[in-house]
Amino acid sequence: MLGDRMLPTNRFSTRPLYLQLRDALAERISHGEWKPGTAIPNESDLAREFGVSSGTMRKALDMMEGEHLLTRRQGRGTFVNDQSSDEMAMRFNNVRAKDGQRVSGRVRTVELTEGKANDRERDRLGLQVNDAVYRLRRVRLQGDRPFMTEETSYPTSLFPGLNDTKNPSHRITVLAQQYRLLLGKAEERISIGKANQTVATELGVPLDTPIIVLDRVVHDLDGRPVEWRTGYCNFTDQYYLADIG
Amino acid sequence: MLGDRMLPTNRFSTRPLYLQLRDALAERISHGEWKPGTAIPNESDLAREFGVSSGTMRKALDMMEGEHLLTRRQGRGTFVNDQSSDEMAMRFNNVRAKDGQRVSGRVRTVELTEGKANDRERDRLGLQVNDAVYRLRRVRLQGDRPFMTEETSYPTSLFPGLNDTKNPSHRITVLAQQYRLLLGKAEERISIGKANQTVATELGVPLDTPIIVLDRVVHDLDGRPVEWRTGYCNFTDQYYLADIG
DNA sequence: AAGTGGTCTAGACCACTCA
DNA sequence: GAGTGGTCTAGACCACTTG
């Protein structure tokens, strides 16, 4: 029982305890109380601390493992995932080289600007009329060959001061960790298009070359849009791999 | 405890009980003992029948719900999913109309043939040199306009007599249910291509028109490939939506 | 009111890792 | 051998649906 200690769970709420626990533990991660890569207390200690049974605590921890916040290893412990690791960064990247390997490659940042969100940005990012965004243009290269040029928009409210950063990461997982956001799901729309002048120049292909357009929105754990990216891909040596589960 | 009754779980196996239970219950579905759309016994009755605690039985049932085999509804019961329902059929279809709705549309079957699996079929379907496949060619239409032409291969060993069927379903979920297969995950490779003569004719577009190529393998619950489909899409009014979890 | 799944408890024992 | 997560038990109580 909670007794009279002040803990972030509420016995009188109708929200299931294990969800309240998840929220409380997730907050410890996003607030930096539990740091990436470190171990957290074991299940029974946490259960005692929060005044719940270990089964209920386990349900919360298992859920968080499914949300890529934690990794549990039998005999070792429970660890906070480092979102800047390659493994976590690749979660949202479904572009593969012909050999099946995920493509990370080098990235060249072309431009960073700030402005009022336009119609499409407001739609995709769920913003209001006067909300502002940061816009980044980048080119991704495999070896020396550019295969994707992208335009990315971030709500300024979620990434304050991003424009003052020297080299803002091109990985949304890294940015999110720096700005203490926990990422959840994403969706990506894939269609076909033609290279306009800008895209053609940056990809080094003729004007009107057929290209793949990737339109991706990444959300945080609560479903709020965090990043909108439009990528223009010359998929001569790559393909997109969608897992259907 | 199991006592001396013969039940398909084994206390001496190292495989966790809840996984053995899942297998046993899945078998009841695939064998037709539990029919699509019907309710199965409640949790505590099942637990008693198998001689396990209700918590362990629950873990198996929850897992099967995650595998789209069952649907559980508080106050009502646990039901076997009907894989021929629209909802289940749409699981593997990520093609959307511009308005965001899933595209089902009409389907025209062009050709059904049988033959030895070629190199790519053996690769994608994990077949041996002398294994045979059924091949189906179809055209999918939205309204009166064809937007995808597809070539699909099925191992004959999994779909015996498919060539004698009058109108074999174009939905893998329906075929699987008819042939008592339980479906698991799928992966889809998306790339860009050009319409060859056949594709151009069937889609009603000029030769060499840029098209989206969808290369999909559907597996059963045990990970065995069940269907390989290559779709050639004229995505003027559609796009592909990938969920990233 | 009866029956269902959903949550929660308070343990026990096992499998695995590491000093 | 001490400590961890993974499995399993045998219940209790709650929320929801239906006759």
XYZ file of C-alpha atoms (C1' of nucleotides) in Angstrom:
528
model
C 0.000 0.000 0.000
C 1.032 3.537 -0.609
C 0.453 4.684 2.953
C 1.026 8.395 3.258
C 4.101 8.589 1.078
C 3.773 10.869 -1.914
C 4.220 8.719 -4.983
C 3.162 9.404 -8.535
C 0.569 6.674 -8.582
C -3.000 7.075 -7.464
C -5.032 4.267 -5.972
C -8.246 6.162 -6.564
C -7.719 6.692 -10.269
C -9.543 4.357 -12.620
C -6.431 4.187 -14.788
C -4.826 0.771 -14.282
C -1.929 0.781 -11.844
C 0.539 -0.698 -14.311
C -0.109 2.185 -16.714
C 0.400 4.724 -13.957
C 3.637 2.950 -13.113
C 4.763 3.038 -16.722
C 4.134 6.776 -16.829
C 6.017 7.342 -13.592
C 8.994 5.273 -14.711
C 9.034 6.817 -18.179
C 9.173 10.207 -16.512
C 12.277 9.155 -14.621
C 13.902 8.438 -17.950
C 12.760 11.557 -19.748
C 13.690 13.723 -16.736
C 17.192 12.265 -16.782
C 16.886 10.685 -13.349
C 17.692 7.360 -14.979
C 20.404 7.820 -17.593
C 20.754 6.009 -20.915
C 22.789 2.832 -20.685
C 22.524 2.510 -16.911
C 20.776 -0.155 -14.867
C 17.652 0.617 -12.889
C 16.645 -1.021 -9.572
C 15.412 -4.572 -9.777
C 11.790 -5.520 -10.053
C 11.118 -6.310 -6.410
C 12.862 -3.165 -5.136
C 10.803 -1.041 -7.499
C 7.640 -2.871 -6.487
C 8.421 -2.167 -2.828
C 9.208 1.466 -3.533
C 5.885 2.028 -5.278
C 3.915 -0.175 -2.913
C 2.673 -2.585 -5.571
C 3.124 -6.286 -6.160
C 6.044 -7.399 -8.239
C 3.665 -8.820 -10.850
C 2.171 -5.402 -11.452
C 5.586 -3.779 -11.613
C 6.669 -6.470 -14.064
C 3.737 -5.664 -16.323
C 4.843 -2.029 -16.451
C 8.468 -2.961 -17.121
C 7.531 -5.448 -19.842
C 5.427 -2.794 -21.514
C 8.313 -0.351 -21.449
C 10.581 -2.935 -22.994
C 8.052 -3.219 -25.828
C 8.209 0.548 -26.207
C 11.990 0.390 -26.644
C 12.580 2.317 -23.433
C 14.194 -0.542 -21.508
C 16.078 -3.730 -22.159
C 15.756 -6.587 -19.683
C 18.300 -9.371 -19.518
C 17.877 -12.438 -17.382
C 20.609 -12.675 -14.769
C 21.913 -9.164 -15.500
C 19.294 -6.536 -14.878
C 17.090 -3.905 -16.493
C 18.787 -1.156 -18.483
C 17.688 2.183 -19.906
C 18.076 2.077 -23.666
C 20.516 4.531 -25.195
C 18.529 6.075 -28.021
C 21.709 7.397 -29.625
C 22.885 3.844 -30.247
C 22.892 2.576 -33.804
C 20.331 -0.049 -32.921
C 17.786 2.478 -31.682
C 18.531 4.953 -34.457
C 17.790 2.313 -37.079
C 14.283 1.706 -35.717
C 12.785 4.373 -37.946
C 14.981 3.703 -40.959
C 13.592 1.169 -43.388
C 15.886 1.959 -46.289
C 18.130 -0.961 -47.169
C 21.064 -1.405 -49.471
C 20.753 -4.093 -52.128
C 22.596 -6.561 -49.891
C 19.837 -6.173 -47.293
C 21.892 -4.124 -44.834
C 20.365 -1.002 -43.399
C 21.741 2.121 -45.005
C 23.103 4.704 -42.615
C 25.792 6.394 -44.671
C 27.023 9.972 -44.354
C 24.812 13.013 -44.123
C 25.384 16.537 -45.370
C 23.270 19.289 -43.857
C 22.420 21.865 -46.474
C 20.314 24.416 -44.698
C 18.548 25.215 -41.417
C 15.748 27.766 -41.352
C 12.921 28.806 -39.059
C 9.451 29.986 -39.916
C 5.731 29.772 -39.453
C 4.321 26.327 -40.134
C 2.672 26.086 -43.532
C -0.516 24.155 -44.268
C 1.096 20.773 -44.748
C 3.313 21.197 -41.699
C 0.311 22.123 -39.582
C -1.520 19.080 -40.885
C 1.280 16.592 -40.395
C 2.545 17.995 -37.082
C -0.844 18.917 -35.627
C 0.107 22.575 -35.191
C -1.907 25.763 -34.880
C -1.869 28.746 -37.220
C 0.878 30.722 -35.502
C 3.102 27.835 -34.450
C 6.654 27.876 -35.747
C 8.907 25.136 -37.076
C 12.576 24.561 -37.756
C 13.292 23.268 -41.235
C 16.329 21.262 -42.149
C 17.462 20.205 -45.584
C 19.903 17.349 -45.814
C 21.455 15.007 -48.325
C 22.213 11.405 -47.395
C 25.035 9.584 -49.140
C 26.051 5.971 -49.451
C 29.767 6.057 -50.121
C 30.134 9.137 -52.298
C 26.777 8.818 -54.000
C 23.773 10.792 -52.771
C 20.676 8.594 -52.684
C 18.246 10.729 -50.718
C 17.605 14.398 -50.209
C 15.215 15.321 -47.446
C 13.297 18.189 -45.933
C 12.526 17.871 -42.241
C 10.316 20.030 -40.020
C 10.318 20.173 -36.227
C 7.946 22.153 -33.992
C 10.082 24.847 -32.353
C 8.147 24.327 -29.135
C 9.576 20.816 -28.787
C 13.125 21.663 -29.875
C 13.855 25.129 -28.439
C 17.190 26.515 -29.567
C 17.726 23.884 -32.225
C 18.875 26.614 -34.591
C 21.697 27.552 -32.207
C 23.027 24.012 -32.183
C 26.258 23.577 -34.117
C 25.568 20.230 -35.691
C 22.026 19.122 -34.922
C 21.855 15.348 -35.244
C 20.213 13.925 -38.331
C 18.831 11.120 -36.199
C 15.467 11.825 -34.632
C 16.274 9.337 -31.852
C 19.338 11.375 -30.862
C 17.507 14.704 -31.034
C 14.664 13.284 -28.978
C 17.024 12.099 -26.265
C 18.745 15.490 -26.156
C 15.403 17.239 -25.813
C 14.066 14.669 -23.339
C 11.329 13.341 -25.602
C 10.367 9.667 -25.633
C 9.538 8.362 -29.086
C 6.669 6.049 -29.913
C 5.283 5.089 -33.292
C 5.778 6.485 -36.754
C 4.067 6.122 -40.090
C 5.577 6.504 -43.514
C 3.742 7.169 -46.769
C 5.515 5.956 -49.866
C 4.695 7.215 -53.320
C 6.310 7.875 -56.665
C 7.394 11.258 -58.011
C 9.701 13.094 -60.348
C 12.878 14.971 -59.487
C 12.405 18.750 -59.572
C 15.374 21.034 -60.168
C 16.553 21.063 -56.546
C 16.222 17.329 -56.061
C 17.821 16.593 -59.426
C 20.829 18.733 -58.584
C 21.313 17.307 -55.119
C 20.908 13.710 -56.231
C 22.926 14.224 -59.390
C 20.222 12.913 -61.706
C 18.444 14.402 -64.737
C 15.374 16.571 -64.219
C 12.145 14.542 -64.013
C 13.929 11.324 -63.084
C 11.406 9.022 -61.369
C 12.026 8.934 -57.614
C 10.539 7.448 -54.488
C 8.991 9.914 -52.076
C 9.049 9.007 -48.377
C 6.718 11.050 -46.175
C 7.260 10.164 -42.525
C 5.834 11.446 -39.259
C 7.412 10.356 -35.979
C 5.319 10.611 -32.803
C 6.221 10.612 -29.140
C 4.917 8.055 -26.638
C 1.704 10.021 -26.217
C 1.103 10.174 -29.956
C 2.088 13.806 -30.463
C 3.890 14.421 -33.763
C 7.540 15.268 -33.215
C 9.101 15.262 -36.676
C 7.907 15.427 -40.270
C 10.301 14.356 -42.973
C 9.924 14.209 -46.718
C 12.630 12.232 -48.441
C 13.274 12.076 -52.187
C 15.126 8.899 -53.076
C 16.960 7.718 -56.110
C 16.539 4.025 -55.355
C 18.974 2.571 -57.878
C 20.953 0.686 -55.231
C 18.427 0.678 -52.372
C 14.960 -0.489 -51.502
C 12.464 0.081 -48.718
C 11.679 -2.779 -46.368
C 8.333 -2.714 -44.551
C 7.694 -5.212 -41.788
C 4.101 -6.333 -41.487
C 3.440 -7.818 -38.102
C -1.424 -30.872 -12.366
C -1.759 -32.968 -15.476
C -2.243 -36.232 -13.625
C -2.446 -39.135 -16.071
C -4.622 -37.453 -18.661
C -3.033 -37.187 -22.075
C -2.785 -33.522 -22.885
C -0.598 -31.809 -25.448
C 1.538 -30.052 -22.846
C 4.604 -31.531 -21.288
C 5.753 -30.672 -17.788
C 9.196 -32.064 -18.484
C 9.878 -29.931 -21.531
C 12.054 -26.869 -21.055
C 9.737 -24.934 -23.348
C 7.657 -22.544 -21.225
C 4.187 -23.832 -20.439
C 2.418 -20.812 -21.897
C 4.116 -21.418 -25.253
C 3.095 -25.075 -25.196
C -0.439 -23.921 -24.424
C -0.396 -21.457 -27.296
C 0.677 -24.226 -29.651
C -2.024 -26.571 -28.388
C -4.750 -23.930 -28.676
C -3.533 -22.774 -32.105
C -3.775 -26.365 -33.248
C -7.421 -26.462 -32.200
C -8.014 -23.531 -34.500
C -6.022 -24.789 -37.454
C -7.553 -28.256 -37.125
C -11.026 -26.741 -37.238
C -11.974 -27.898 -33.759
C -12.636 -24.252 -32.912
C -14.337 -22.539 -35.822
C -13.872 -18.941 -37.004
C -16.248 -16.516 -35.335
C -17.185 -18.815 -32.468
C -16.485 -18.409 -28.758
C -14.029 -20.676 -26.972
C -14.288 -21.781 -23.318
C -13.476 -19.179 -20.712
C -10.073 -18.727 -19.185
C -10.645 -20.648 -15.963
C -12.305 -23.605 -17.712
C -9.387 -23.833 -20.113
C -6.912 -23.544 -17.255
C -8.680 -26.392 -15.454
C -8.790 -28.511 -18.594
C -5.055 -28.169 -19.156
C -4.158 -28.360 -15.491
C -2.457 -24.975 -15.298
C -3.139 -21.808 -13.384
C -5.404 -19.222 -14.953
C -2.530 -16.741 -15.075
C -0.533 -19.045 -17.306
C -3.529 -19.716 -19.522
C -4.125 -15.985 -19.730
C -0.581 -15.418 -20.928
C -1.144 -17.886 -23.761
C -4.498 -16.325 -24.711
C -3.077 -12.792 -24.631
C -0.264 -13.904 -26.893
C -2.718 -15.399 -29.356
C -4.700 -12.184 -29.382
C -1.479 -10.392 -30.354
C -1.070 -12.908 -33.171
C -4.522 -12.056 -34.524
C -5.831 -15.541 -33.776
C -8.287 -14.516 -31.056
C -10.247 -11.501 -29.947
C -11.031 -11.096 -26.261
C -13.825 -8.867 -25.056
C -14.443 -8.081 -21.423
C -17.849 -9.325 -20.300
C -18.425 -11.240 -23.545
C -15.816 -13.898 -24.073
C -12.953 -15.023 -26.270
C -13.618 -15.517 -29.979
C -11.758 -17.168 -32.832
C -10.978 -14.554 -35.451
C -12.517 -15.059 -38.879
C -9.575 -14.568 -41.231
C -11.919 -14.092 -44.157
C -13.275 -10.903 -42.608
C -12.332 -7.605 -44.207
C -10.507 -6.557 -41.077
C -8.193 -9.555 -41.129
C -7.741 -9.459 -44.911
C -6.550 -5.863 -44.717
C -3.744 -6.730 -42.315
C -1.319 -7.418 -45.142
C -2.527 -4.671 -47.456
C -0.772 -1.354 -46.995
C -1.953 0.245 -50.234
C -4.143 3.266 -49.592
C -6.267 5.475 -51.776
C -5.475 9.176 -51.714
C -8.185 9.738 -49.118
C -6.351 7.412 -46.743
C -8.791 4.521 -47.056
C -7.421 1.077 -47.658
C -7.844 -0.008 -51.255
C -9.509 -3.336 -51.739
C -11.211 -2.894 -55.092
C -12.061 -5.577 -57.613
C -9.705 -8.267 -58.793
C -9.439 -9.973 -62.166
C -7.578 -13.273 -62.296
C -5.658 -13.546 -65.530
C -3.916 -16.877 -65.343
C -3.173 -19.856 -63.118
C -0.243 -22.119 -63.884
C 1.845 -24.738 -62.141
C 5.535 -25.467 -62.423
C 8.875 -26.079 -60.821
C 9.996 -23.249 -58.591
C 12.567 -21.013 -60.265
C 15.568 -19.493 -58.498
C 13.782 -16.485 -57.076
C 10.818 -18.531 -55.958
C 13.098 -20.984 -54.201
C 14.883 -18.094 -52.522
C 11.775 -16.241 -51.398
C 9.733 -19.312 -50.465
C 12.597 -21.371 -49.032
C 11.995 -24.248 -51.447
C 14.192 -27.072 -52.718
C 15.227 -27.719 -56.316
C 12.363 -29.997 -57.272
C 9.578 -28.278 -55.328
C 6.637 -27.003 -57.326
C 4.583 -23.837 -57.125
C 1.256 -22.523 -58.315
C 1.517 -19.171 -60.068
C -1.323 -16.719 -60.312
C -1.446 -13.505 -62.303
C -4.031 -10.947 -61.305
C -4.997 -7.368 -61.946
C -6.431 -5.215 -59.177
C -8.783 -2.374 -60.047
C -10.078 0.620 -58.164
C -13.358 1.456 -59.824
C -12.650 0.660 -63.469
C -8.997 1.612 -63.397
C -6.312 -1.035 -62.929
C -3.686 0.176 -60.472
C -1.746 -3.010 -59.787
C -0.861 -6.137 -61.668
C 0.644 -8.932 -59.636
C 2.335 -12.302 -59.916
C 1.879 -14.595 -56.949
C 3.555 -17.929 -56.173
C 2.393 -20.536 -53.678
C 4.186 -23.767 -52.733
C 1.986 -26.584 -54.056
C 2.771 -28.573 -50.905
C 0.887 -26.027 -48.787
C -2.043 -25.510 -51.187
C -2.737 -28.925 -52.714
C -5.373 -28.806 -55.430
C -5.396 -25.033 -55.671
C -5.406 -25.345 -59.465
C -8.690 -27.277 -59.313
C -10.366 -24.502 -57.378
C -12.882 -22.511 -59.405
C -12.153 -19.083 -58.026
C -9.182 -19.195 -55.692
C -9.361 -16.215 -53.347
C -7.038 -13.313 -54.001
C -6.738 -12.838 -50.254
C -3.970 -14.804 -48.623
C -5.887 -14.696 -45.320
C -8.827 -16.484 -46.952
C -6.656 -19.053 -48.703
C -4.760 -19.715 -45.476
C -7.976 -20.343 -43.568
C -9.224 -22.704 -46.272
C -5.965 -24.644 -46.187
C -5.760 -24.532 -42.359
C -2.651 -22.400 -42.194
C -2.168 -19.787 -39.492
C -0.470 -16.634 -40.739
C 2.223 -14.724 -38.888
C 4.442 -11.949 -40.136
C 5.195 -10.641 -43.592
C 7.808 -8.370 -45.105
C 7.472 -6.200 -48.164
C 10.284 -4.764 -50.262
C 9.419 -1.596 -52.128
C 11.407 -0.338 -55.064
C 10.998 1.573 -58.285
C 10.803 0.084 -61.753
C 9.586 0.558 -65.302
C 6.555 -1.019 -66.945
C 7.479 -3.801 -69.333
C 5.146 -4.759 -72.173
C 2.912 -7.017 -70.084
C 2.613 -4.612 -67.186
C 2.055 -1.643 -69.478
C -0.780 -3.421 -71.257
C -2.488 -4.595 -68.103
C -2.184 -1.247 -66.350
C -3.050 0.710 -69.488
C 0.069 2.875 -69.351
C 2.853 3.535 -71.864
C 5.852 1.218 -72.002
C 8.587 2.199 -69.505
C 6.229 4.188 -67.310
C 7.803 4.455 -63.833
C 6.038 2.124 -61.402
C 6.285 0.980 -57.805
C 7.311 -2.640 -57.318
C 5.997 -4.416 -54.210
C 7.757 -7.653 -53.343
C 6.017 -9.352 -50.426
C 6.523 -12.639 -48.599
C 3.884 -13.798 -46.110
C 4.910 -16.352 -43.475
C 2.940 -18.668 -41.242
C 3.088 -18.576 -37.442
C 6.238 -20.698 -37.464
C 7.966 -18.413 -39.953
C 7.615 -20.662 -43.001
C 7.018 -18.716 -46.219
C 3.503 -19.258 -47.526
C 3.092 -16.767 -50.368
C 5.343 -14.659 -52.557
C 3.782 -11.795 -54.442
C 5.281 -9.260 -56.785
C 3.021 -6.310 -57.489
C 3.559 -3.655 -60.152
C 1.703 -0.474 -59.229
C 0.767 2.621 -61.104
C 0.491 4.817 -58.012
C -1.222 7.839 -59.515
C -4.130 7.715 -57.057
C -2.631 5.522 -54.323
C 0.239 5.403 -51.886
C 1.796 2.838 -49.594
C 1.468 3.295 -45.839
C 4.073 1.648 -43.625
C 3.541 1.588 -39.881
C 6.712 1.766 -37.841
C 6.138 0.457 -34.354
C -27.738 -11.834 -11.167
C -24.603 -14.608 -13.576
C -20.710 -14.902 -16.454
C -16.840 -12.949 -18.807
C -12.241 -10.881 -19.284
C -8.968 -7.300 -16.815
C -6.281 -6.136 -12.845
C -3.728 -7.131 -8.787
C -1.632 -9.733 -5.001
C 2.003 -12.420 -2.467
C 4.348 -15.477 -2.847
C 7.492 -19.970 -4.967
C 10.772 -21.830 -7.935
C 13.750 -21.817 -12.118
C 17.396 -20.125 -15.571
C 20.908 -17.226 -16.267
C 25.055 -14.049 -15.274
C 28.911 -12.791 -12.885
C 32.224 -12.074 -9.273
C 26.723 -18.189 -4.156
C 24.336 -13.974 -4.590
C 21.495 -11.412 -7.532
C 18.825 -10.827 -11.602
C 14.811 -11.519 -14.694
C 11.408 -15.417 -16.364
C 7.818 -18.589 -15.244
C 4.052 -20.241 -12.575
C 0.626 -20.636 -8.870
C -3.898 -19.892 -6.470
C -6.346 -17.076 -5.440
C -9.206 -12.008 -4.799
C -11.644 -8.258 -6.583
C -13.230 -5.141 -10.364
C -15.405 -3.665 -14.932
C -18.174 -4.926 -18.357
C -21.930 -7.460 -21.023
C -26.035 -9.907 -21.310
C -30.344 -12.315 -20.068
